[in-house]
Short mmCIF file of C-alpha atoms in Angstrom, two decimals:
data_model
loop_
_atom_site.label_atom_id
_atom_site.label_comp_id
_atom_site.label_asym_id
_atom_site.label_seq_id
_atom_site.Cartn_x
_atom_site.Cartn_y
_atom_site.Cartn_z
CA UNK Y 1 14.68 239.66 -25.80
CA UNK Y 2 16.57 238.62 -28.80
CA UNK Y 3 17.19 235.06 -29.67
CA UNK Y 4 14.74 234.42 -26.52
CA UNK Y 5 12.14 232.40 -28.25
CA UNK Y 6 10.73 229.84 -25.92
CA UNK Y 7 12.25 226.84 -28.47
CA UNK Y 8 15.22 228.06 -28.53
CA UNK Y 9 15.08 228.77 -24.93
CA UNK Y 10 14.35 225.03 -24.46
CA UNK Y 11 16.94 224.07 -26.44
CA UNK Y 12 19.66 225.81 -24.37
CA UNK Y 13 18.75 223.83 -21.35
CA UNK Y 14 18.10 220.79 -22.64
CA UNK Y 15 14.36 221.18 -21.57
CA UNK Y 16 11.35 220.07 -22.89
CA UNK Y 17 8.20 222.14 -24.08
CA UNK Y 18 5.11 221.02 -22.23
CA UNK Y 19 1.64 221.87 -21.43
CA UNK Y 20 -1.35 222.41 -23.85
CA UNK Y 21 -0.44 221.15 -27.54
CA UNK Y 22 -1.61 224.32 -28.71
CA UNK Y 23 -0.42 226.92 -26.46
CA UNK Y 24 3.09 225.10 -27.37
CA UNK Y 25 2.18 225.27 -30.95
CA UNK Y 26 1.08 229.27 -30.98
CA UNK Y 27 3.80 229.99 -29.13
CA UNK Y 28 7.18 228.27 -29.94
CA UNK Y 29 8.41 231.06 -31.44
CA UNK Y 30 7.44 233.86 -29.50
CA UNK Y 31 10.25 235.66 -27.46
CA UNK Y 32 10.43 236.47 -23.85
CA UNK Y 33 10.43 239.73 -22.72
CA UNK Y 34 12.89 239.42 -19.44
CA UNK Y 35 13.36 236.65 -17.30
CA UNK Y 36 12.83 236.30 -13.78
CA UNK Y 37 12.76 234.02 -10.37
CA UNK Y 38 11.08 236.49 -8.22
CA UNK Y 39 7.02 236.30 -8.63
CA UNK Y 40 6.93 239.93 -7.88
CA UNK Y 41 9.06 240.93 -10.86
CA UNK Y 42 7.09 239.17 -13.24
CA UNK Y 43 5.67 241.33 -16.28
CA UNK Y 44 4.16 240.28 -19.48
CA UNK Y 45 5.72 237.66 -21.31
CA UNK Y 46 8.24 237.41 -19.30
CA UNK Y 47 9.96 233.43 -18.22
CA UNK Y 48 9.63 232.48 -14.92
CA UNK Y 49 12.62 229.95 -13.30
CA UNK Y 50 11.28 228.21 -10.62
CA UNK Y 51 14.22 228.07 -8.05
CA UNK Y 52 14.00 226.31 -4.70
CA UNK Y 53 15.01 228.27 -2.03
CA UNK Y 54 15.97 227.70 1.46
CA UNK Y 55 12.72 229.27 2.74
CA UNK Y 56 10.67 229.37 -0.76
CA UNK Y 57 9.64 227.13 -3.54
CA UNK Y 58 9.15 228.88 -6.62
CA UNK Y 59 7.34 226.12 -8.29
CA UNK Y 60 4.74 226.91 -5.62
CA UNK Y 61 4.15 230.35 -7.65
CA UNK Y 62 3.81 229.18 -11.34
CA UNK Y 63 -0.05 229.38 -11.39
CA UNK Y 64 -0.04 232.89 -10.23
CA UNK Y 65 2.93 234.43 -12.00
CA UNK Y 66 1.03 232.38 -15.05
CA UNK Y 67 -2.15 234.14 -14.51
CA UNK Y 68 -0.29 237.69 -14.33
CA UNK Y 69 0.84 237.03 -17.49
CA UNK Y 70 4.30 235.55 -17.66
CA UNK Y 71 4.25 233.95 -21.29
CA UNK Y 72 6.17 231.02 -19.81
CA UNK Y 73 7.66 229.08 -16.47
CA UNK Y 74 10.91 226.74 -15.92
CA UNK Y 75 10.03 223.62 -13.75
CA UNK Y 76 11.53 220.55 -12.08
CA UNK Y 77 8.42 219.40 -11.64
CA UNK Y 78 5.57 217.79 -14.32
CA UNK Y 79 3.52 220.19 -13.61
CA UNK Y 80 0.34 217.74 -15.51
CA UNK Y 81 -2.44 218.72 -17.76
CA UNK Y 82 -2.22 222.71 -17.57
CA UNK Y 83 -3.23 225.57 -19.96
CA UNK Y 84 0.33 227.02 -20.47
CA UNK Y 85 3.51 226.17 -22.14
CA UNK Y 86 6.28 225.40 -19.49
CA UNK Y 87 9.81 223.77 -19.95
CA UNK Y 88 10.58 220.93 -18.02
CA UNK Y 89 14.10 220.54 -16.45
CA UNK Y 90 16.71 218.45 -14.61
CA UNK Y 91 17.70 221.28 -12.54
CA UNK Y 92 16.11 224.66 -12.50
CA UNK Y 93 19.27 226.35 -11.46
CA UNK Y 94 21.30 224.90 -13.76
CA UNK Y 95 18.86 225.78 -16.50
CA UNK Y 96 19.56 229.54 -15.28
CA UNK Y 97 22.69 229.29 -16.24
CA UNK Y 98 22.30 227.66 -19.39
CA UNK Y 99 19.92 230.15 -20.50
CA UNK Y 100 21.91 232.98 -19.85
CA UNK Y 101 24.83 231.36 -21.64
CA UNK Y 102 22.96 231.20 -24.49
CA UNK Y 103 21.63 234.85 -24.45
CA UNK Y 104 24.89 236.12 -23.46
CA UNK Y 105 26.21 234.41 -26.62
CA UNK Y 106 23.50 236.09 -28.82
CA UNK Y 107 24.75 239.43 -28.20
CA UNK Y 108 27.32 241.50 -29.70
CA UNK Y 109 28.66 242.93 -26.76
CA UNK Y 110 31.64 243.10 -24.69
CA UNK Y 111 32.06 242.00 -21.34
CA UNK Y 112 34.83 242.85 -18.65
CA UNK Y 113 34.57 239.86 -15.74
CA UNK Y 114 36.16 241.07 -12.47
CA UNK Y 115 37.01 239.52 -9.65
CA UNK Y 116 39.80 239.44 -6.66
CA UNK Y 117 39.89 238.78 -3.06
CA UNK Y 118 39.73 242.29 -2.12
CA UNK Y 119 37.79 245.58 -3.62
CA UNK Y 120 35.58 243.44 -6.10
CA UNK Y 121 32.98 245.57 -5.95
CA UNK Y 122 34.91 249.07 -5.75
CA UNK Y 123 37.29 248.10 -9.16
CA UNK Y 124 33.83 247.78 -10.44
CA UNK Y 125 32.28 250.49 -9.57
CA UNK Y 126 35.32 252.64 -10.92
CA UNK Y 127 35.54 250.33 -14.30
CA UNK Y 128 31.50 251.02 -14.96
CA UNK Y 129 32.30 254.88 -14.27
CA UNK Y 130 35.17 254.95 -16.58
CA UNK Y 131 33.45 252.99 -19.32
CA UNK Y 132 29.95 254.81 -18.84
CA UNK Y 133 32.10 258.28 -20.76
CA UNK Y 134 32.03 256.61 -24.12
CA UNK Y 135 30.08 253.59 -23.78
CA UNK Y 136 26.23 252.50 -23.07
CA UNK Y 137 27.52 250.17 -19.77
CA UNK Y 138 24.95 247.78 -17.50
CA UNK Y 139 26.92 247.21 -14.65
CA UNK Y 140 26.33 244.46 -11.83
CA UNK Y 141 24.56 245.70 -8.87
CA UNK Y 142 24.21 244.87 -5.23
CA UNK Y 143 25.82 241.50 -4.77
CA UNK Y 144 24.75 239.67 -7.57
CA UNK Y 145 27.83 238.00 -8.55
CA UNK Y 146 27.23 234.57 -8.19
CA UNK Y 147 25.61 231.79 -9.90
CA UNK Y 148 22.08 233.28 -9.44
CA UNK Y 149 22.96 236.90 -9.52
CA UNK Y 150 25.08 237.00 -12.65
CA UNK Y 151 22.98 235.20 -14.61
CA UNK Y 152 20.19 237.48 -13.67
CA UNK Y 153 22.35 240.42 -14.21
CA UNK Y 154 23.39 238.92 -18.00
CA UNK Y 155 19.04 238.84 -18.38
CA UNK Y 156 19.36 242.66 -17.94
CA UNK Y 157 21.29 243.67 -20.92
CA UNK Y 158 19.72 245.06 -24.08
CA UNK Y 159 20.72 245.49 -27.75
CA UNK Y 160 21.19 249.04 -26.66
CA UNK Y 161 24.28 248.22 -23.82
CA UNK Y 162 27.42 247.91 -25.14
CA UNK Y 163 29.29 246.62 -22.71
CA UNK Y 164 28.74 244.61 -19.60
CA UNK Y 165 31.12 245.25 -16.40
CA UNK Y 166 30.51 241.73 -14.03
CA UNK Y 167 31.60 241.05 -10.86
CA UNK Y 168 32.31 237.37 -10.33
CA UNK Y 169 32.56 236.27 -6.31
CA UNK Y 170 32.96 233.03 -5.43
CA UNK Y 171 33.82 230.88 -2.42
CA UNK Y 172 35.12 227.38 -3.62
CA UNK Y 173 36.45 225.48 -6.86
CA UNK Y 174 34.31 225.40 -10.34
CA UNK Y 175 32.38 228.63 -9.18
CA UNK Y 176 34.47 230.85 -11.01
CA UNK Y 177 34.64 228.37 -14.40
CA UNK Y 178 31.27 228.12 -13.97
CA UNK Y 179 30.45 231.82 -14.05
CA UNK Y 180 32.74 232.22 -16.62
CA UNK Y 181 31.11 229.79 -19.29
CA UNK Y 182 27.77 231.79 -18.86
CA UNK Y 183 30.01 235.71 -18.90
CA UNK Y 184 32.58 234.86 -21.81
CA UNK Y 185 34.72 237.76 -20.81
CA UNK Y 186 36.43 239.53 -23.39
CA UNK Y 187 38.41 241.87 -20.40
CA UNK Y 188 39.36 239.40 -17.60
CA UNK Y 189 40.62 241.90 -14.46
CA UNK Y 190 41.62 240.40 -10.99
CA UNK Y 191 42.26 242.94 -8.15
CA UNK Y 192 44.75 240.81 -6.02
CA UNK Y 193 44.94 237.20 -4.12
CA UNK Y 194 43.86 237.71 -0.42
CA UNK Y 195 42.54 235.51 2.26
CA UNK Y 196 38.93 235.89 2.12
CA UNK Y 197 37.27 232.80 1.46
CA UNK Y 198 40.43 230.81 2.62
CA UNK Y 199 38.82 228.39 4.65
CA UNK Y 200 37.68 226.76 1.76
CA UNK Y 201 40.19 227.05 -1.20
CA UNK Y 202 42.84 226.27 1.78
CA UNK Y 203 45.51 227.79 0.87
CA UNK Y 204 46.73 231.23 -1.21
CA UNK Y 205 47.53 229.46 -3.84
CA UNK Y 206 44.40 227.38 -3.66
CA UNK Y 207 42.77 231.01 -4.38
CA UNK Y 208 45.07 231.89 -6.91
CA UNK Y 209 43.95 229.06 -8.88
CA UNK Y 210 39.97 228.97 -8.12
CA UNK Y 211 40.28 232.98 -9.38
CA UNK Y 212 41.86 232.23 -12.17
CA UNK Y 213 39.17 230.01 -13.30
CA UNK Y 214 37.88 233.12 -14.92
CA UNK Y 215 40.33 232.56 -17.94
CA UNK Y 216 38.66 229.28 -19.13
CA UNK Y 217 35.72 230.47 -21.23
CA UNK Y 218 37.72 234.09 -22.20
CA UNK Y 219 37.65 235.40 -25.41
CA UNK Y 220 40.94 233.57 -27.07
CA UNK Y 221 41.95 237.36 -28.38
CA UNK Y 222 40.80 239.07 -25.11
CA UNK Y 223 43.05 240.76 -22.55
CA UNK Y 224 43.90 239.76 -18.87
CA UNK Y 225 44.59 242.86 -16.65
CA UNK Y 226 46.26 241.75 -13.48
CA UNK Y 227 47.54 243.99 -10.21
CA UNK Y 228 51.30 243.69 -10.73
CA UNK Y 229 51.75 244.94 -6.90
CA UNK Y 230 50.05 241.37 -6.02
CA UNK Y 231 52.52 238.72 -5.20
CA UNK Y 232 50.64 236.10 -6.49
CA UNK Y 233 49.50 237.75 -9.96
CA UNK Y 234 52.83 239.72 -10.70
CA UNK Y 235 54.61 237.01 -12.66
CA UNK Y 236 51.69 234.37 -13.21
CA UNK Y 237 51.71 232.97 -16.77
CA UNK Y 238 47.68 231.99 -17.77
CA UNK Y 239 47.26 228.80 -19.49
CA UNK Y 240 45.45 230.37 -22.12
CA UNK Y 241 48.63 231.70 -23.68
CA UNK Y 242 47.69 235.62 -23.34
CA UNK Y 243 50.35 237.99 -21.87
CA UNK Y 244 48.83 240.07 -19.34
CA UNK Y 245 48.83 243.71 -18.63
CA UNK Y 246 49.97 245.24 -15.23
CA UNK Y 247 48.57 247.72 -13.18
CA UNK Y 248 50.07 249.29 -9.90
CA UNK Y 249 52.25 251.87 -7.94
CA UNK Y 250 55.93 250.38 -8.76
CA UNK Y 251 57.20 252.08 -12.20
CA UNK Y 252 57.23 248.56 -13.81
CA UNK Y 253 53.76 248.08 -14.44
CA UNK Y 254 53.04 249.69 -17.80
CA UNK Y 255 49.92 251.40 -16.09
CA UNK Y 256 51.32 253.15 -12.53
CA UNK Y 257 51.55 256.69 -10.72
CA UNK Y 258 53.68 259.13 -10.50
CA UNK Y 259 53.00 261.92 -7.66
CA UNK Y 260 50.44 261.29 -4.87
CA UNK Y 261 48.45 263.51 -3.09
CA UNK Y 262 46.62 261.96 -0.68
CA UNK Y 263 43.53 264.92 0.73
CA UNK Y 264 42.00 262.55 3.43
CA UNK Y 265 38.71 261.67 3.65
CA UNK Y 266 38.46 263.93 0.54
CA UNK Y 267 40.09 261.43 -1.62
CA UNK Y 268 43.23 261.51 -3.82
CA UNK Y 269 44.98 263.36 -6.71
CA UNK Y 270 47.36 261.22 -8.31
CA UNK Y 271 49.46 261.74 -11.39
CA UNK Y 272 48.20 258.27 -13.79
CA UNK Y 273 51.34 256.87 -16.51
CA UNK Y 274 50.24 254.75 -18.93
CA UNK Y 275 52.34 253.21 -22.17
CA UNK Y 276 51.50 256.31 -24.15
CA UNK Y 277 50.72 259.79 -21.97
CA UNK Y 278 50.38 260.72 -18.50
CA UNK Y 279 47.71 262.86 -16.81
CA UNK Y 280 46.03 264.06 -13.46
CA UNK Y 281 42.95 262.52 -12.06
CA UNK Y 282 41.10 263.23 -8.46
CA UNK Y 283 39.65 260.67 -6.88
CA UNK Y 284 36.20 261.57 -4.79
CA UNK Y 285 36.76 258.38 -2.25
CA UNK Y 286 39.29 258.27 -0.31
CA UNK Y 287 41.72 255.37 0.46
CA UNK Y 288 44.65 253.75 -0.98
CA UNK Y 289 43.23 250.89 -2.90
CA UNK Y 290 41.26 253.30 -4.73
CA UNK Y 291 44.70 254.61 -6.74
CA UNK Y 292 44.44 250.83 -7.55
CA UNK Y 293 40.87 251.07 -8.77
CA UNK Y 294 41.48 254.01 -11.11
CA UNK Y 295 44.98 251.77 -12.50
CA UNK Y 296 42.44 249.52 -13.31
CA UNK Y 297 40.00 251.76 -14.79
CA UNK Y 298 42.76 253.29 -16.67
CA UNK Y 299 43.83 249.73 -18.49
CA UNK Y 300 40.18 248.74 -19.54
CA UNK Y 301 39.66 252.49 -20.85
CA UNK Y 302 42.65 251.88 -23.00
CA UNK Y 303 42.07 248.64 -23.51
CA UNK Y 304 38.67 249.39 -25.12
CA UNK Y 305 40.00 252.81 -27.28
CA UNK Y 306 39.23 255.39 -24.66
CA UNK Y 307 41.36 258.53 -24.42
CA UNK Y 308 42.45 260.27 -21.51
CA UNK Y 309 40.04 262.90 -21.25
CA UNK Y 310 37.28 260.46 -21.46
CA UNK Y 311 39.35 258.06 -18.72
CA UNK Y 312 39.87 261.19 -16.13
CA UNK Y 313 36.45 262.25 -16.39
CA UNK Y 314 35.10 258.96 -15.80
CA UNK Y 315 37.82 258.94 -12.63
CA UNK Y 316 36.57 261.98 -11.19
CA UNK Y 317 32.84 260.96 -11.84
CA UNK Y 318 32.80 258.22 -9.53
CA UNK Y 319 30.49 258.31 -6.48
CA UNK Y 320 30.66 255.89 -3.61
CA UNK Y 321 27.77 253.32 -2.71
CA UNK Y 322 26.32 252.50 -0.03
CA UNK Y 323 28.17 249.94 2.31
CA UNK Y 324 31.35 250.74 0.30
CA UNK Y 325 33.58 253.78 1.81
CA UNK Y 326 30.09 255.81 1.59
CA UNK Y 327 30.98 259.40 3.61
CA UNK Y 328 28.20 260.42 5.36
CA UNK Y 329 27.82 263.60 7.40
CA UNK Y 330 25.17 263.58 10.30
CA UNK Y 331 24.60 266.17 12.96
CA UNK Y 332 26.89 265.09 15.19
CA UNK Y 333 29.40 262.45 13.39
CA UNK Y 334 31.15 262.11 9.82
CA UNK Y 335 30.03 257.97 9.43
CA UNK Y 336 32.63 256.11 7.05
CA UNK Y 337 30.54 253.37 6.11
CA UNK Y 338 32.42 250.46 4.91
CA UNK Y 339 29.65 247.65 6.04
CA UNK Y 340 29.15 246.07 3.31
CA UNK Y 341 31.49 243.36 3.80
CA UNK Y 342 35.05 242.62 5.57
CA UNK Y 343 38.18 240.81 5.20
CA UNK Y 344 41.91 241.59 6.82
CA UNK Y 345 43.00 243.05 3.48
CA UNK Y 346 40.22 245.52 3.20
CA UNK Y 347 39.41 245.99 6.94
CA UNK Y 348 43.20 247.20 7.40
CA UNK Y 349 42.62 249.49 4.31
CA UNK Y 350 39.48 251.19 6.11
CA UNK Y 351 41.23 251.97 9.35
CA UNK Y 352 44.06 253.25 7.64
CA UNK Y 353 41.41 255.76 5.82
CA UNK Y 354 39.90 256.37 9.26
CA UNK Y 355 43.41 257.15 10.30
CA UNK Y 356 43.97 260.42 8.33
CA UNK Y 357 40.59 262.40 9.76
CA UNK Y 358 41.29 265.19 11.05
CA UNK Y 359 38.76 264.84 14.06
CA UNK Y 360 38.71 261.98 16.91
CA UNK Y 361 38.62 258.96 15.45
CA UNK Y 362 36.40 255.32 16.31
CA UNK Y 363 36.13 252.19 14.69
CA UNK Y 364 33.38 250.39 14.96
CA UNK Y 365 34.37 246.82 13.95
CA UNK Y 366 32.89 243.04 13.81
CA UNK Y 367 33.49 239.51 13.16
CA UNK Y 368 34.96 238.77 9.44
CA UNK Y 369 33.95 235.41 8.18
CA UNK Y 370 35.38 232.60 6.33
CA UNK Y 371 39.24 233.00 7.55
CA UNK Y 372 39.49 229.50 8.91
CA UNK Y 373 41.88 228.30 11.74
CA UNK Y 374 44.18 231.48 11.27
CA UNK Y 375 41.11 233.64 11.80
CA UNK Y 376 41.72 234.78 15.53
CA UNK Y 377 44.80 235.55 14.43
CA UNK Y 378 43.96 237.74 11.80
CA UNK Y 379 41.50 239.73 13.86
CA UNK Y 380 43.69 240.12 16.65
CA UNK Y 381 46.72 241.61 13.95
CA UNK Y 382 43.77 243.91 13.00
CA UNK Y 383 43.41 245.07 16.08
CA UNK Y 384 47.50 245.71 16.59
CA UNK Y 385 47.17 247.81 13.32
CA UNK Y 386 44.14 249.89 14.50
CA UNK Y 387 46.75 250.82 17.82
CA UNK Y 388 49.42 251.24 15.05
CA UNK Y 389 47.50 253.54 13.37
CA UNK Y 390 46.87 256.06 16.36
CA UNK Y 391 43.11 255.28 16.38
CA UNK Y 392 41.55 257.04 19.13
CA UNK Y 393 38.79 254.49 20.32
CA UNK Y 394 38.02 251.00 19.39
CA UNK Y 395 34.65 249.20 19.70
CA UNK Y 396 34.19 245.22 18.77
CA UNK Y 397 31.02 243.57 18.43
CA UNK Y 398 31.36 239.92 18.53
CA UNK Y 399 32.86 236.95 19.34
CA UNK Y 400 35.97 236.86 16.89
CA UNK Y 401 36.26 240.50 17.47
CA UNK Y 402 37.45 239.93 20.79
CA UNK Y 403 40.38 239.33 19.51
CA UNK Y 404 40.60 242.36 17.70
CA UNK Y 405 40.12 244.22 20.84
CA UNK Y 406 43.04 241.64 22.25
CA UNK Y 407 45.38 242.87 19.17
CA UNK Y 408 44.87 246.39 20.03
CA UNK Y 409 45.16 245.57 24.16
CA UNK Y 410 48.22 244.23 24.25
CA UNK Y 411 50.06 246.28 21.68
CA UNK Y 412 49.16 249.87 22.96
CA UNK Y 413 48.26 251.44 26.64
CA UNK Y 414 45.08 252.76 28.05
CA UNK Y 415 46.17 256.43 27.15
CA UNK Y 416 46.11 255.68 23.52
CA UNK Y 417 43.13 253.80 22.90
CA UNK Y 418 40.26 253.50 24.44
CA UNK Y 419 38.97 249.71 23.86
CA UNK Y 420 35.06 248.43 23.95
CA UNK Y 421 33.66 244.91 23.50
CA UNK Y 422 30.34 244.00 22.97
CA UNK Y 423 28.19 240.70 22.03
CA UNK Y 424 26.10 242.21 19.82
CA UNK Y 425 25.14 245.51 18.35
CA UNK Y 426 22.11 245.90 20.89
CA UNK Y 427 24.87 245.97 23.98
CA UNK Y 428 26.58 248.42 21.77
CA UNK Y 429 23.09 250.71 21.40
CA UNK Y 430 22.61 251.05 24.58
CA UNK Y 431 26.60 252.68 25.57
CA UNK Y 432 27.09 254.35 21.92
CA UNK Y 433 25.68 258.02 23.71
CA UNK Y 434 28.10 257.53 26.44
CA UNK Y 435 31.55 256.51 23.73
CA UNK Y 436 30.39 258.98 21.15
CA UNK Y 437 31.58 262.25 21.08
CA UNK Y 438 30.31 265.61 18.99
CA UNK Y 439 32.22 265.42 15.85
CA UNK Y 440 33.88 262.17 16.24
CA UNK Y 441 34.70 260.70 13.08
CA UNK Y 442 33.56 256.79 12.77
CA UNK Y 443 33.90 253.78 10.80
CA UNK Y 444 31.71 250.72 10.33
CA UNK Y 445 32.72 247.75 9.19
CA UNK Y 446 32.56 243.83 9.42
CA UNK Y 447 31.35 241.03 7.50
CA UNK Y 448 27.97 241.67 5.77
CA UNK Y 449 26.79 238.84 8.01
CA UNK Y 450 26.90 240.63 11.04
CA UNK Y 451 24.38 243.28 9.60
CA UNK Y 452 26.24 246.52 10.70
CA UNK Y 453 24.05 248.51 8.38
CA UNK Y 454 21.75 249.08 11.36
CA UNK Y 455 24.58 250.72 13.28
CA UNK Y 456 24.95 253.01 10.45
CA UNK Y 457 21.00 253.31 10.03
CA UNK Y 458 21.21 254.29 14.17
CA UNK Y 459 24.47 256.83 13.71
CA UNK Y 460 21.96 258.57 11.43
CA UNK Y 461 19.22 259.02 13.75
CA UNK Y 462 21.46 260.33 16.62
#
């Protein structure tokens, strides 16, 4: 890894090289090849942090990832009179992040940092796929996009990638700066300003400003792409001095759309306007907030010299993920799962995609997490929408998703939806033959804590 030399390495932490005189001696200067704080991912020469988990030690695996052949290990602990080079730290995790500012630095690469209450993960998905027509792109993957997983997703990049797409997720104050000063964006996009993760930033606002965050180690020439249909973002004036650029549906965001058409569950065509040209683009997944995906995709395409062709192409190229508006098609069901994760913003925007199947239609919905006091009432207005929204049957798992099923009670009648609770998902296995129906269409969705991929691992096997 370039600029990975175990000196330099040390430096960036403020560690200290220990261990045999001579081991330290030989190898100073030698560079890592990847970094790690899994034991099981350890290859030759790679560095080893030892993080403390909540189940697992990692300092409790130095002498074996050692004797497979890691060239190095990052400890908290004097780890005595051994026959390796380690660095010894304050703080192991903090020494992740150090080290991956200081690679991150090293490399002449750009970075687009992404983050938002809502549709984190899909904006980057879309961004990546845009980007990936011209560009060599490492993307983030799964969920690491916080102060373990981006680091370890900054360790992945190579002198071949030319551009790094990171999601940033965070749940309380300093997070975001604190992801920032290892990502240096040069591309700072924020989807919109939500609830999620309300019950500890307090307030809208309060989320507003802990997002935001992301502008404090930007580029000082680098461009801010905000969603100008976002209350909170259209207007907002960075410290930071750089104007930003809109994206959105209304005619005054320099990126927006002209004609919509939307096809279902088989996505959307929309007609894309940018400052220069126009053009056509179909979108694969379907959904609303998608349009707003592509926007995005459109203004970091343009942003970084693409043309149109390349932009559409990367549009159309896009293929959902699992736990993220994946379609799948079983024997007997068409399985919209949207596990993943769950919030009112993005729950609402699932049923409203379950809405337009053409087939009977169930939502299978849990708890979402992290809403605060105003949570019951935010599942119980989710329910009310899924009765808005003509959805044939509704089944909640959970206790906050009793009030969902409340929501939808009291705002429809018995001959319009047909309402299920459950306390967990192994109440729910043993009715689901008697609710389902051949051909029913059905989404899955709730926060990732409840574990609802099992329901869609059990839709499967039906």
């Amino acid at each position: 890894m370039k600029n990975m030399s175990l000196q330099k390495i040390a430096d960036s932490c403020r560690g200290i090289l220990c261990g045999d005189t001579s081991e330290i001696s030989a190898n100073a200067s030698r560079e890592v090849s990847s970094v790690v704080i899994d034991s099981r991912k350890v290859q030759k020469d790679s560095l080893f942090i030892a993080i403390r988990g909540a189940r697992v030690d990692g300092h409790s695996f130095i002498p074996q990832v050692m004797e497979k052949g890691a060239l190095c290990a990052v400890s908290e602990q004097d780890l005595g009179d051994v026959p390796y080079p380690y660095i010894k730290v304050d703080s192991c995790e903090q020494a992740l992040k150090d080290i991956a500012e200081h690679y991150r630095r090293s490399l002449d690469i750009k970075v687009v940092g992404i983050s938002g209450s809502v549709g984190k993960t899909s904006t980057k998905e879309m961004i990546a796929s845009v980007l990936s027509e011209k560009y060599n792109v490492l993307k983030t993957e799964g969920n690491f996009n916080n102060e373990i997983g981006l680091p370890l997703t900054v360790f992945n990049l190579r002198e071949e990638h030319e551009i790094a797409v990171l999601e940033m997720g965070i749940s309380n104050f300093g997070e975001m700066s604190r992801l920032a000063k290892v990502a240096r964006p040069d591309i700072c996009v924020i989807t919109n300003i939500g609830v999620a993760h309300i019950e500890n930033l307090g307030s809208r606002d309060g989320i507003l400003k802990a997002k935001t965050e992301m502008f404090d180690y930007m580029d000082p020439d680098g461009t801010i792409i905000l969603n100008g249909g976002d209350d909170k973002l259209r207007g907002f004036v960075p410290q930071n001095g750089i104007s930003p650029i809109y994206f959105g549906l209304d005619p005054s965001c320099p990126y927006h759309t002209g004609a919509i058409r939307n096809m279902g569950l088989r996505g959307t065509t929309a007609e894309f306007i940018t400052p220069a040209e126009q053009f056509e683009a179909h979108i694969s997944i379907p959904g609303d907030h998608m349009v707003y995906n592509a926007l995005a995709g459109i203004a970091v395409g343009t942003a970084l010299g693409m043309d149109s062709d390349e932009i559409r192409r990367g549009i159309e190229k896009l293929v959902p993920i699992a736990g993220r508006n994946n379609l799948i098609e079983t024997e007997h069901y068409t399985v919209i799962d949207d596990c993943y994760n769950a919030n009112p913003a993005s729950m609402k925007a699932s049923i409203a995609v379950l809405s337009n199947a053409g087939t009977r239609t169930v939502a299978i919905l849990g708890d979402m997490f992290e809403l605060g006091e105003d949570g019951p009432q935010m599942h119980y207005d989710t329910g009310k929408y899924a009765a808005d929204c003509g959805i044939n049957v509704l089944i909640c798992i959970g206790k906050l998703s009793a009030e969902i099923a409340r929501g939808a009670r009291e705002n429809s009648s018995p001959s319009q939806i047909e309402i299920c609770e459950f306390a967990t998902k192994d109440d729910f296995f043993k009715d689901a033959g008697r609710i389902l129906k051949e051909k029913d269409t059905i989404l899955v969705k709730a926060s990732h804590g409840m574990d609802f991929a099992k329901i869609v691992a059990k839709l499967q096997d039906m």
